[in-house]
Amino acid sequence: MAARAAMLKGAEQVIVIDRLAERLTQVRQYIGAEILDYTKESVIAELKERTGGRGPDVCIEAVGMEAHGTGALDTEHLATHVMPLDDGPRGYRMFKEKQDGCVRAVFQPTK
């Protein structure tokens, strides 16, 4: 998603670096960015080649965590406003208008 966002914001060239064929295939098929498999190519050499010897202007590290990983990632702080699904319009308005320190509204279905 970071690659697609960069492209939508006008990045001239976007290269996604990964090792998993499935993810690289998705990038090529759905995102349209260039791909680089770091297990098969030298990242530094490829980046220099693809950028005319200059190297990247900007790099984004967007690493997820594999399900079998060991380090827990605390994300509770990201949900600044937890509210019932019925409050969706109010939550989106709070987020849009940056009211009450709303960084992210999370909606829970009502029972």
mmCIF file of N, CA, C and O in Angstrom:
data_model
loop_
_atom_site.group_PDB
_atom_site.id
_atom_site.type_symbol
_atom_site.label_atom_id
_atom_site.label_comp_id
_atom_site.label_asym_id
_atom_site.label_seq_id
_atom_site.Cartn_x
_atom_site.Cartn_y
_atom_site.Cartn_z
ATOM 1 N N MET A 1 0.820 -1.186 0.000
ATOM 2 C CA MET A 1 0.000 0.000 0.000
ATOM 3 C C MET A 1 0.868 1.255 0.000
ATOM 4 O O MET A 1 0.481 2.264 -0.573
ATOM 5 N N ALA A 2 2.016 1.187 0.643
ATOM 6 C CA ALA A 2 2.914 2.346 0.633
ATOM 7 C C ALA A 2 3.369 2.635 -0.792
ATOM 8 O O ALA A 2 3.479 3.794 -1.197
ATOM 9 N N ALA A 3 3.610 1.576 -1.570
ATOM 10 C CA ALA A 3 4.023 1.757 -2.961
ATOM 11 C C ALA A 3 2.921 2.416 -3.773
ATOM 12 O O ALA A 3 3.168 3.342 -4.548
ATOM 13 N N ARG A 4 1.703 1.953 -3.608
ATOM 14 C CA ARG A 4 0.588 2.532 -4.362
ATOM 15 C C ARG A 4 0.355 3.981 -3.964
ATOM 16 O O ARG A 4 0.111 4.834 -4.805
ATOM 17 N N ALA A 5 0.456 4.267 -2.663
ATOM 18 C CA ALA A 5 0.290 5.641 -2.198
ATOM 19 C C ALA A 5 1.361 6.545 -2.798
ATOM 20 O O ALA A 5 1.070 7.662 -3.227
ATOM 21 N N ALA A 6 2.594 6.071 -2.870
ATOM 22 C CA ALA A 6 3.674 6.856 -3.466
ATOM 23 C C ALA A 6 3.385 7.142 -4.936
ATOM 24 O O ALA A 6 3.598 8.258 -5.420
ATOM 25 N N MET A 7 2.871 6.148 -5.632
ATOM 26 C CA MET A 7 2.544 6.332 -7.043
ATOM 27 C C MET A 7 1.401 7.337 -7.208
ATOM 28 O O MET A 7 1.454 8.205 -8.083
ATOM 29 N N LEU A 8 0.397 7.237 -6.353
ATOM 30 C CA LEU A 8 -0.731 8.170 -6.432
ATOM 31 C C LEU A 8 -0.305 9.599 -6.120
ATOM 32 O O LEU A 8 -0.889 10.549 -6.626
ATOM 33 N N LYS A 9 0.720 9.732 -5.288
ATOM 34 C CA LYS A 9 1.232 11.059 -4.946
ATOM 35 C C LYS A 9 2.230 11.587 -5.976
ATOM 36 O O LYS A 9 2.787 12.657 -5.805
ATOM 37 N N GLY A 10 2.469 10.815 -7.040
ATOM 38 C CA GLY A 10 3.293 11.320 -8.129
ATOM 39 C C GLY A 10 4.736 10.872 -8.163
ATOM 40 O O GLY A 10 5.542 11.460 -8.901
ATOM 41 N N ALA A 11 5.104 9.851 -7.402
ATOM 42 C CA ALA A 11 6.486 9.361 -7.446
ATOM 43 C C ALA A 11 6.806 8.913 -8.868
ATOM 44 O O ALA A 11 6.024 8.213 -9.502
ATOM 45 N N GLU A 12 7.929 9.337 -9.366
ATOM 46 C CA GLU A 12 8.336 9.014 -10.736
ATOM 47 C C GLU A 12 8.647 7.535 -10.909
ATOM 48 O O GLU A 12 8.357 6.939 -11.936
ATOM 49 N N GLN A 13 9.248 6.945 -9.903
ATOM 50 C CA GLN A 13 9.635 5.540 -9.967
ATOM 51 C C GLN A 13 9.461 4.928 -8.584
ATOM 52 O O GLN A 13 9.898 5.498 -7.590
ATOM 53 N N VAL A 14 8.813 3.767 -8.524
ATOM 54 C CA VAL A 14 8.590 3.077 -7.248
ATOM 55 C C VAL A 14 9.072 1.641 -7.414
ATOM 56 O O VAL A 14 8.671 0.946 -8.344
ATOM 57 N N ILE A 15 9.942 1.226 -6.500
ATOM 58 C CA ILE A 15 10.502 -0.123 -6.527
ATOM 59 C C ILE A 15 10.179 -0.800 -5.199
ATOM 60 O O ILE A 15 10.522 -0.288 -4.130
ATOM 61 N N VAL A 16 9.529 -1.948 -5.265
ATOM 62 C CA VAL A 16 9.213 -2.720 -4.066
ATOM 63 C C VAL A 16 10.232 -3.840 -3.940
ATOM 64 O O VAL A 16 10.454 -4.593 -4.889
ATOM 65 N N ILE A 17 10.835 -3.950 -2.770
ATOM 66 C CA ILE A 17 11.857 -4.967 -2.507
ATOM 67 C C ILE A 17 11.284 -5.982 -1.543
ATOM 68 O O ILE A 17 10.794 -5.631 -0.465
ATOM 69 N N ASP A 18 11.332 -7.257 -1.912
ATOM 70 C CA ASP A 18 10.797 -8.326 -1.072
ATOM 71 C C ASP A 18 11.479 -9.619 -1.484
ATOM 72 O O ASP A 18 12.268 -9.645 -2.430
ATOM 73 N N ARG A 19 11.145 -10.705 -0.788
ATOM 74 C CA ARG A 19 11.698 -12.008 -1.135
ATOM 75 C C ARG A 19 10.621 -13.015 -1.506
ATOM 76 O O ARG A 19 10.899 -14.065 -2.052
ATOM 77 N N LEU A 20 9.371 -12.726 -1.180
ATOM 78 C CA LEU A 20 8.300 -13.684 -1.411
ATOM 79 C C LEU A 20 7.651 -13.464 -2.771
ATOM 80 O O LEU A 20 7.132 -12.383 -3.057
ATOM 81 N N ALA A 21 7.675 -14.504 -3.576
ATOM 82 C CA ALA A 21 7.142 -14.415 -4.941
ATOM 83 C C ALA A 21 5.685 -13.984 -4.960
ATOM 84 O O ALA A 21 5.267 -13.220 -5.835
ATOM 85 N N GLU A 22 4.894 -14.449 -3.993
ATOM 86 C CA GLU A 22 3.472 -14.101 -3.964
ATOM 87 C C GLU A 22 3.265 -12.595 -3.789
ATOM 88 O O GLU A 22 2.426 -11.996 -4.454
ATOM 89 N N ARG A 23 4.040 -11.997 -2.913
ATOM 90 C CA ARG A 23 3.898 -10.550 -2.691
ATOM 91 C C ARG A 23 4.410 -9.774 -3.896
ATOM 92 O O ARG A 23 3.800 -8.784 -4.307
ATOM 93 N N LEU A 24 5.509 -10.229 -4.465
ATOM 94 C CA LEU A 24 6.041 -9.543 -5.650
ATOM 95 C C LEU A 24 5.079 -9.637 -6.827
ATOM 96 O O LEU A 24 4.908 -8.682 -7.579
ATOM 97 N N THR A 25 4.425 -10.778 -6.968
ATOM 98 C CA THR A 25 3.428 -10.943 -8.023
ATOM 99 C C THR A 25 2.259 -9.986 -7.812
ATOM 100 O O THR A 25 1.777 -9.360 -8.766
ATOM 101 N N GLN A 26 1.809 -9.853 -6.577
ATOM 102 C CA GLN A 26 0.719 -8.913 -6.283
ATOM 103 C C GLN A 26 1.116 -7.488 -6.627
ATOM 104 O O GLN A 26 0.319 -6.733 -7.174
ATOM 105 N N VAL A 27 2.333 -7.118 -6.293
ATOM 106 C CA VAL A 27 2.810 -5.765 -6.591
ATOM 107 C C VAL A 27 2.779 -5.530 -8.100
ATOM 108 O O VAL A 27 2.267 -4.506 -8.564
ATOM 109 N N ARG A 28 3.313 -6.458 -8.845
ATOM 110 C CA ARG A 28 3.346 -6.309 -10.306
ATOM 111 C C ARG A 28 1.928 -6.265 -10.876
ATOM 112 O O ARG A 28 1.614 -5.428 -11.719
ATOM 113 N N GLN A 29 1.065 -7.147 -10.400
ATOM 114 C CA GLN A 29 -0.276 -7.288 -10.965
ATOM 115 C C GLN A 29 -1.228 -6.168 -10.543
ATOM 116 O O GLN A 29 -1.977 -5.661 -11.364
ATOM 117 N N TYR A 30 -1.215 -5.792 -9.282
ATOM 118 C CA TYR A 30 -2.217 -4.861 -8.772
ATOM 119 C C TYR A 30 -1.710 -3.445 -8.530
ATOM 120 O O TYR A 30 -2.488 -2.496 -8.561
ATOM 121 N N ILE A 31 -0.431 -3.300 -8.253
ATOM 122 C CA ILE A 31 0.109 -1.987 -7.913
ATOM 123 C C ILE A 31 0.780 -1.331 -9.112
ATOM 124 O O ILE A 31 0.665 -0.151 -9.332
ATOM 125 N N GLY A 32 1.511 -2.121 -9.881
ATOM 126 C CA GLY A 32 2.178 -1.584 -11.056
ATOM 127 C C GLY A 32 3.557 -1.007 -10.785
ATOM 128 O O GLY A 32 4.128 -0.348 -11.641
ATOM 129 N N ALA A 33 4.087 -1.256 -9.605
ATOM 130 C CA ALA A 33 5.429 -0.781 -9.280
ATOM 131 C C ALA A 33 6.462 -1.787 -9.780
ATOM 132 O O ALA A 33 6.140 -2.935 -10.073
ATOM 133 N N GLU A 34 7.703 -1.345 -9.856
ATOM 134 C CA GLU A 34 8.789 -2.261 -10.179
ATOM 135 C C GLU A 34 9.033 -3.160 -8.970
ATOM 136 O O GLU A 34 8.730 -2.787 -7.840
ATOM 137 N N ILE A 35 9.603 -4.324 -9.213
ATOM 138 C CA ILE A 35 9.883 -5.247 -8.108
ATOM 139 C C ILE A 35 11.353 -5.649 -8.122
ATOM 140 O O ILE A 35 12.000 -5.619 -9.163
ATOM 141 N N LEU A 36 11.832 -6.021 -6.939
ATOM 142 C CA LEU A 36 13.212 -6.468 -6.783
ATOM 143 C C LEU A 36 13.225 -7.565 -5.722
ATOM 144 O O LEU A 36 12.829 -7.319 -4.581
ATOM 145 N N ASP A 37 13.636 -8.755 -6.099
ATOM 146 C CA ASP A 37 13.746 -9.885 -5.170
ATOM 147 C C ASP A 37 15.151 -9.865 -4.579
ATOM 148 O O ASP A 37 16.128 -10.163 -5.259
ATOM 149 N N TYR A 38 15.250 -9.520 -3.293
ATOM 150 C CA TYR A 38 16.568 -9.362 -2.680
ATOM 151 C C TYR A 38 17.317 -10.663 -2.486
ATOM 152 O O TYR A 38 18.516 -10.647 -2.171
ATOM 153 N N THR A 39 16.665 -11.817 -2.683
ATOM 154 C CA THR A 39 17.382 -13.086 -2.586
ATOM 155 C C THR A 39 18.047 -13.448 -3.906
ATOM 156 O O THR A 39 18.871 -14.351 -3.956
ATOM 157 N N LYS A 40 17.672 -12.752 -4.970
ATOM 158 C CA LYS A 40 18.204 -13.078 -6.294
ATOM 159 C C LYS A 40 19.048 -11.970 -6.907
ATOM 160 O O LYS A 40 19.769 -12.206 -7.868
ATOM 161 N N GLU A 41 18.930 -10.756 -6.364
ATOM 162 C CA GLU A 41 19.655 -9.626 -6.935
ATOM 163 C C GLU A 41 20.291 -8.801 -5.823
ATOM 164 O O GLU A 41 19.794 -8.774 -4.701
ATOM 165 N N SER A 42 21.372 -8.106 -6.156
ATOM 166 C CA SER A 42 22.003 -7.198 -5.211
ATOM 167 C C SER A 42 21.169 -5.922 -5.145
ATOM 168 O O SER A 42 21.018 -5.219 -6.148
ATOM 169 N N VAL A 43 20.618 -5.629 -3.981
ATOM 170 C CA VAL A 43 19.749 -4.465 -3.837
ATOM 171 C C VAL A 43 20.492 -3.185 -4.194
ATOM 172 O O VAL A 43 20.006 -2.362 -4.976
ATOM 173 N N ILE A 44 21.674 -2.998 -3.658
ATOM 174 C CA ILE A 44 22.426 -1.769 -3.909
ATOM 175 C C ILE A 44 22.750 -1.627 -5.392
ATOM 176 O O ILE A 44 22.534 -0.565 -5.990
ATOM 177 N N ALA A 45 23.257 -2.677 -6.002
ATOM 178 C CA ALA A 45 23.602 -2.611 -7.432
ATOM 179 C C ALA A 45 22.367 -2.346 -8.285
ATOM 180 O O ALA A 45 22.404 -1.531 -9.212
ATOM 181 N N GLU A 46 21.265 -3.027 -7.982
ATOM 182 C CA GLU A 46 20.031 -2.845 -8.760
ATOM 183 C C GLU A 46 19.465 -1.438 -8.606
ATOM 184 O O GLU A 46 19.020 -0.831 -9.580
ATOM 185 N N LEU A 47 19.464 -0.925 -7.383
ATOM 186 C CA LEU A 47 18.941 0.422 -7.181
ATOM 187 C C LEU A 47 19.778 1.455 -7.923
ATOM 188 O O LEU A 47 19.235 2.385 -8.530
ATOM 189 N N LYS A 48 21.080 1.287 -7.884
ATOM 190 C CA LYS A 48 21.945 2.224 -8.627
ATOM 191 C C LYS A 48 21.709 2.112 -10.124
ATOM 192 O O LYS A 48 21.612 3.116 -10.818
ATOM 193 N N GLU A 49 21.594 0.883 -10.626
ATOM 194 C CA GLU A 49 21.349 0.680 -12.055
ATOM 195 C C GLU A 49 20.018 1.286 -12.491
ATOM 196 O O GLU A 49 19.925 1.975 -13.497
ATOM 197 N N ARG A 50 18.986 1.036 -11.711
ATOM 198 C CA ARG A 50 17.639 1.492 -12.086
ATOM 199 C C ARG A 50 17.440 2.993 -11.924
ATOM 200 O O ARG A 50 16.477 3.549 -12.430
ATOM 201 N N THR A 51 18.334 3.640 -11.200
ATOM 202 C CA THR A 51 18.211 5.084 -10.994
ATOM 203 C C THR A 51 19.347 5.845 -11.666
ATOM 204 O O THR A 51 19.637 6.988 -11.304
ATOM 205 N N GLY A 52 19.991 5.232 -12.631
ATOM 206 C CA GLY A 52 21.056 5.911 -13.360
ATOM 207 C C GLY A 52 22.260 6.234 -12.511
ATOM 208 O O GLY A 52 22.934 7.233 -12.733
ATOM 209 N N GLY A 53 22.540 5.385 -11.518
ATOM 210 C CA GLY A 53 23.706 5.567 -10.663
ATOM 211 C C GLY A 53 23.468 6.484 -9.472
ATOM 212 O O GLY A 53 24.324 6.625 -8.611
ATOM 213 N N ARG A 54 22.305 7.120 -9.410
ATOM 214 C CA ARG A 54 22.017 8.093 -8.364
ATOM 215 C C ARG A 54 21.602 7.443 -7.047
ATOM 216 O O ARG A 54 21.918 7.919 -5.978
ATOM 217 N N GLY A 55 20.833 6.395 -7.124
ATOM 218 C CA GLY A 55 20.273 5.783 -5.924
ATOM 219 C C GLY A 55 18.933 6.420 -5.603
ATOM 220 O O GLY A 55 18.557 7.430 -6.179
ATOM 221 N N PRO A 56 18.185 5.829 -4.678
ATOM 222 C CA PRO A 56 16.848 6.341 -4.372
ATOM 223 C C PRO A 56 16.878 7.695 -3.682
ATOM 224 O O PRO A 56 17.787 7.992 -2.908
ATOM 225 N N ASP A 57 15.883 8.510 -3.971
ATOM 226 C CA ASP A 57 15.710 9.788 -3.277
ATOM 227 C C ASP A 57 15.072 9.570 -1.917
ATOM 228 O O ASP A 57 15.388 10.253 -0.946
ATOM 229 N N VAL A 58 14.130 8.632 -1.864
ATOM 230 C CA VAL A 58 13.372 8.361 -0.643
ATOM 231 C C VAL A 58 13.197 6.859 -0.505
ATOM 232 O O VAL A 58 12.969 6.166 -1.490
ATOM 233 N N CYS A 59 13.277 6.368 0.722
ATOM 234 C CA CYS A 59 13.011 4.955 1.002
ATOM 235 C C CYS A 59 11.976 4.880 2.114
ATOM 236 O O CYS A 59 12.025 5.648 3.068
ATOM 237 N N ILE A 60 11.056 3.939 1.966
ATOM 238 C CA ILE A 60 10.046 3.704 2.997
ATOM 239 C C ILE A 60 10.189 2.263 3.445
ATOM 240 O O ILE A 60 10.123 1.353 2.627
ATOM 241 N N GLU A 61 10.394 2.076 4.724
ATOM 242 C CA GLU A 61 10.419 0.717 5.256
ATOM 243 C C GLU A 61 9.020 0.397 5.748
ATOM 244 O O GLU A 61 8.519 1.013 6.679
ATOM 245 N N ALA A 62 8.366 -0.532 5.080
ATOM 246 C CA ALA A 62 6.995 -0.892 5.432
ATOM 247 C C ALA A 62 6.955 -2.389 5.707
ATOM 248 O O ALA A 62 6.349 -3.161 4.991
ATOM 249 N N VAL A 63 7.626 -2.790 6.752
ATOM 250 C CA VAL A 63 7.770 -4.199 7.072
ATOM 251 C C VAL A 63 6.651 -4.639 7.992
ATOM 252 O O VAL A 63 6.382 -4.017 9.011
ATOM 253 N N GLY A 64 5.990 -5.721 7.629
ATOM 254 C CA GLY A 64 4.990 -6.324 8.496
ATOM 255 C C GLY A 64 5.660 -7.356 9.370
ATOM 256 O O GLY A 64 6.875 -7.477 9.406
ATOM 257 N N MET A 65 4.866 -8.119 10.066
ATOM 258 C CA MET A 65 5.407 -9.172 10.915
ATOM 259 C C MET A 65 4.791 -10.491 10.485
ATOM 260 O O MET A 65 3.594 -10.573 10.241
ATOM 261 N N GLU A 66 5.602 -11.491 10.364
ATOM 262 C CA GLU A 66 5.106 -12.818 10.019
ATOM 263 C C GLU A 66 4.350 -13.393 11.213
ATOM 264 O O GLU A 66 4.653 -13.088 12.366
ATOM 265 N N ALA A 67 3.372 -14.221 10.942
ATOM 266 C CA ALA A 67 2.540 -14.791 12.008
ATOM 267 C C ALA A 67 3.352 -15.630 12.986
ATOM 268 O O ALA A 67 2.998 -15.744 14.146
ATOM 269 N N HIS A 68 4.449 -16.192 12.535
ATOM 270 C CA HIS A 68 5.252 -17.039 13.406
ATOM 271 C C HIS A 68 6.362 -16.269 14.121
ATOM 272 O O HIS A 68 7.178 -16.845 14.801
ATOM 273 N N GLY A 69 6.382 -14.933 13.986
ATOM 274 C CA GLY A 69 7.402 -14.124 14.615
ATOM 275 C C GLY A 69 7.302 -14.193 16.137
ATOM 276 O O GLY A 69 6.281 -14.567 16.700
ATOM 277 N N THR A 70 8.434 -13.657 16.807
ATOM 278 C CA THR A 70 8.469 -13.742 18.251
ATOM 279 C C THR A 70 8.069 -12.465 18.938
ATOM 280 O O THR A 70 7.534 -12.480 19.996
ATOM 281 N N GLY A 71 8.581 -10.896 18.110
ATOM 282 C CA GLY A 71 8.346 -9.622 18.783
ATOM 283 C C GLY A 71 6.927 -9.185 18.660
ATOM 284 O O GLY A 71 6.363 -9.095 17.622
ATOM 285 N N ALA A 72 6.099 -8.988 19.963
ATOM 286 C CA ALA A 72 4.710 -8.510 19.959
ATOM 287 C C ALA A 72 4.738 -7.016 19.661
ATOM 288 O O ALA A 72 5.605 -6.285 20.135
ATOM 289 N N LEU A 73 3.762 -6.545 18.868
ATOM 290 C CA LEU A 73 3.688 -5.140 18.492
ATOM 291 C C LEU A 73 2.430 -4.540 19.107
ATOM 292 O O LEU A 73 1.320 -4.932 18.755
ATOM 293 N N ASP A 74 2.603 -3.628 20.033
ATOM 294 C CA ASP A 74 1.473 -3.015 20.712
ATOM 295 C C ASP A 74 0.854 -1.972 19.788
ATOM 296 O O ASP A 74 1.520 -1.040 19.353
ATOM 297 N N THR A 75 -0.410 -2.152 19.475
ATOM 298 C CA THR A 75 -1.105 -1.226 18.577
ATOM 299 C C THR A 75 -2.298 -0.549 19.235
ATOM 300 O O THR A 75 -2.996 0.223 18.584
ATOM 301 N N GLU A 76 -2.535 -0.841 20.500
ATOM 302 C CA GLU A 76 -3.715 -0.280 21.167
ATOM 303 C C GLU A 76 -3.732 1.245 21.132
ATOM 304 O O GLU A 76 -4.797 1.853 21.030
ATOM 305 N N HIS A 77 -2.569 1.873 21.186
ATOM 306 C CA HIS A 77 -2.519 3.335 21.205
ATOM 307 C C HIS A 77 -3.003 3.958 19.894
ATOM 308 O O HIS A 77 -3.365 5.129 19.858
ATOM 309 N N LEU A 78 -3.021 3.171 18.828
ATOM 310 C CA LEU A 78 -3.460 3.692 17.539
ATOM 311 C C LEU A 78 -4.964 3.968 17.505
ATOM 312 O O LEU A 78 -5.418 4.855 16.789
ATOM 313 N N ALA A 79 -5.733 3.207 18.257
ATOM 314 C CA ALA A 79 -7.185 3.384 18.301
ATOM 315 C C ALA A 79 -7.511 4.432 19.357
ATOM 316 O O ALA A 79 -7.815 4.121 20.499
ATOM 317 N N THR A 80 -7.462 5.688 18.977
ATOM 318 C CA THR A 80 -7.680 6.757 19.949
ATOM 319 C C THR A 80 -9.144 6.908 20.341
ATOM 320 O O THR A 80 -9.439 7.426 21.410
ATOM 321 N N HIS A 81 -10.051 6.476 19.468
ATOM 322 C CA HIS A 81 -11.481 6.609 19.745
ATOM 323 C C HIS A 81 -12.188 5.323 19.330
ATOM 324 O O HIS A 81 -12.357 5.061 18.143
ATOM 325 N N VAL A 82 -12.566 4.516 20.303
ATOM 326 C CA VAL A 82 -13.296 3.275 20.048
ATOM 327 C C VAL A 82 -14.765 3.561 20.335
ATOM 328 O O VAL A 82 -15.107 4.072 21.401
ATOM 329 N N MET A 83 -15.622 3.241 19.353
ATOM 330 C CA MET A 83 -17.043 3.557 19.505
ATOM 331 C C MET A 83 -17.898 2.539 18.770
ATOM 332 O O MET A 83 -17.393 1.812 17.922
ATOM 333 N N PRO A 84 -19.176 2.502 19.084
ATOM 334 C CA PRO A 84 -20.063 1.560 18.393
ATOM 335 C C PRO A 84 -20.171 1.888 16.917
ATOM 336 O O PRO A 84 -20.039 3.047 16.506
ATOM 337 N N LEU A 85 -20.432 0.880 16.112
ATOM 338 C CA LEU A 85 -20.574 1.048 14.666
ATOM 339 C C LEU A 85 -21.643 2.084 14.326
ATOM 340 O O LEU A 85 -21.504 2.832 13.363
ATOM 341 N N ASP A 86 -22.666 2.152 15.137
ATOM 342 C CA ASP A 86 -23.730 3.131 14.901
ATOM 343 C C ASP A 86 -23.221 4.574 14.958
ATOM 344 O O ASP A 86 -23.846 5.481 14.417
ATOM 345 N N ASP A 87 -22.089 4.794 15.622
ATOM 346 C CA ASP A 87 -21.505 6.140 15.713
ATOM 347 C C ASP A 87 -20.530 6.423 14.570
ATOM 348 O O ASP A 87 -19.743 7.362 14.647
ATOM 349 N N GLY A 88 -20.580 5.622 13.504
ATOM 350 C CA GLY A 88 -19.678 5.793 12.375
ATOM 351 C C GLY A 88 -19.623 7.205 11.826
ATOM 352 O O GLY A 88 -18.534 7.780 11.696
ATOM 353 N N PRO A 89 -20.764 7.826 11.505
ATOM 354 C CA PRO A 89 -20.709 9.188 10.971
ATOM 355 C C PRO A 89 -20.028 10.178 11.919
ATOM 356 O O PRO A 89 -19.224 11.005 11.494
ATOM 357 N N ARG A 90 -20.321 10.047 13.209
ATOM 358 C CA ARG A 90 -19.691 10.945 14.191
ATOM 359 C C ARG A 90 -18.186 10.704 14.260
ATOM 360 O O ARG A 90 -17.381 11.637 14.282
ATOM 361 N N GLY A 91 -17.777 9.427 14.245
ATOM 362 C CA GLY A 91 -16.348 9.097 14.304
ATOM 363 C C GLY A 91 -15.591 9.596 13.089
ATOM 364 O O GLY A 91 -14.490 10.137 13.211
ATOM 365 N N TYR A 92 -16.170 9.426 11.902
ATOM 366 C CA TYR A 92 -15.513 9.923 10.690
ATOM 367 C C TYR A 92 -15.415 11.442 10.704
ATOM 368 O O TYR A 92 -14.424 12.020 10.275
ATOM 369 N N ARG A 93 -16.443 12.109 11.214
ATOM 370 C CA ARG A 93 -16.421 13.569 11.308
ATOM 371 C C ARG A 93 -15.323 14.006 12.278
ATOM 372 O O ARG A 93 -14.561 14.932 11.999
ATOM 373 N N MET A 94 -15.234 13.315 13.425
ATOM 374 C CA MET A 94 -14.178 13.644 14.397
ATOM 375 C C MET A 94 -12.804 13.498 13.778
ATOM 376 O O MET A 94 -11.927 14.340 13.982
ATOM 377 N N PHE A 95 -12.609 12.406 13.015
ATOM 378 C CA PHE A 95 -11.321 12.180 12.367
ATOM 379 C C PHE A 95 -11.041 13.265 11.332
ATOM 380 O O PHE A 95 -9.965 13.859 11.305
ATOM 381 N N LYS A 96 -12.015 13.533 10.491
ATOM 382 C CA LYS A 96 -11.836 14.520 9.418
ATOM 383 C C LYS A 96 -11.529 15.906 9.971
ATOM 384 O O LYS A 96 -10.672 16.612 9.451
ATOM 385 N N GLU A 97 -12.228 16.271 11.023
ATOM 386 C CA GLU A 97 -12.087 17.610 11.585
ATOM 387 C C GLU A 97 -11.051 17.671 12.706
ATOM 388 O O GLU A 97 -10.883 18.700 13.340
ATOM 389 N N LYS A 98 -10.375 16.550 12.964
ATOM 390 C CA LYS A 98 -9.319 16.457 13.983
ATOM 391 C C LYS A 98 -9.814 16.931 15.348
ATOM 392 O O LYS A 98 -9.141 17.650 16.060
ATOM 393 N N GLN A 99 -11.015 16.479 15.703
ATOM 394 C CA GLN A 99 -11.617 16.852 16.986
ATOM 395 C C GLN A 99 -11.161 15.906 18.090
ATOM 396 O O GLN A 99 -10.983 14.709 17.865
ATOM 397 N N ASP A 100 -11.010 16.432 19.282
ATOM 398 C CA ASP A 100 -10.743 15.644 20.479
ATOM 399 C C ASP A 100 -9.517 14.741 20.332
ATOM 400 O O ASP A 100 -9.464 13.644 20.871
ATOM 401 N N GLY A 101 -8.520 15.169 19.547
ATOM 402 C CA GLY A 101 -7.301 14.378 19.372
ATOM 403 C C GLY A 101 -7.516 13.073 18.631
ATOM 404 O O GLY A 101 -6.759 12.121 18.810
ATOM 405 N N CYS A 102 -8.529 13.004 17.789
ATOM 406 C CA CYS A 102 -8.853 11.763 17.069
ATOM 407 C C CYS A 102 -7.812 11.483 15.980
ATOM 408 O O CYS A 102 -7.711 12.196 14.997
ATOM 409 N N VAL A 103 -7.044 10.447 16.202
ATOM 410 C CA VAL A 103 -6.072 9.984 15.212
ATOM 411 C C VAL A 103 -6.666 8.838 14.405
ATOM 412 O O VAL A 103 -6.507 8.752 13.200
ATOM 413 N N ARG A 104 -7.384 7.954 15.090
ATOM 414 C CA ARG A 104 -8.009 6.817 14.409
ATOM 415 C C ARG A 104 -9.239 6.386 15.200
ATOM 416 O O ARG A 104 -9.154 6.094 16.378
ATOM 417 N N ALA A 105 -10.374 6.370 14.494
ATOM 418 C CA ALA A 105 -11.606 5.887 15.092
ATOM 419 C C ALA A 105 -11.776 4.416 14.728
ATOM 420 O O ALA A 105 -11.593 4.032 13.578
ATOM 421 N N VAL A 106 -12.088 3.607 15.717
ATOM 422 C CA VAL A 106 -12.311 2.179 15.513
ATOM 423 C C VAL A 106 -13.746 1.881 15.910
ATOM 424 O O VAL A 106 -14.181 2.260 16.993
ATOM 425 N N PHE A 107 -14.461 1.227 15.007
ATOM 426 C CA PHE A 107 -15.877 0.957 15.239
ATOM 427 C C PHE A 107 -16.081 -0.513 15.555
ATOM 428 O O PHE A 107 -15.566 -1.383 14.876
ATOM 429 N N GLN A 108 -16.882 -0.761 16.589
ATOM 430 C CA GLN A 108 -17.198 -2.128 16.995
ATOM 431 C C GLN A 108 -18.673 -2.395 16.718
ATOM 432 O O GLN A 108 -19.533 -1.560 17.061
ATOM 433 N N PRO A 109 -18.983 -3.543 16.120
ATOM 434 C CA PRO A 109 -20.376 -3.871 15.879
ATOM 435 C C PRO A 109 -21.133 -3.992 17.199
ATOM 436 O O PRO A 109 -20.587 -4.444 18.203
ATOM 437 N N THR A 110 -22.372 -3.589 17.183
ATOM 438 C CA THR A 110 -23.206 -3.738 18.375
ATOM 439 C C THR A 110 -23.820 -5.130 18.372
ATOM 440 O O THR A 110 -24.034 -5.729 17.326
ATOM 441 N N LYS A 111 -24.098 -5.626 19.553
ATOM 442 C CA LYS A 111 -24.641 -6.982 19.672
ATOM 443 C C LYS A 111 -26.137 -6.975 19.585
ATOM 444 O O LYS A 111 -26.823 -6.086 19.869
#
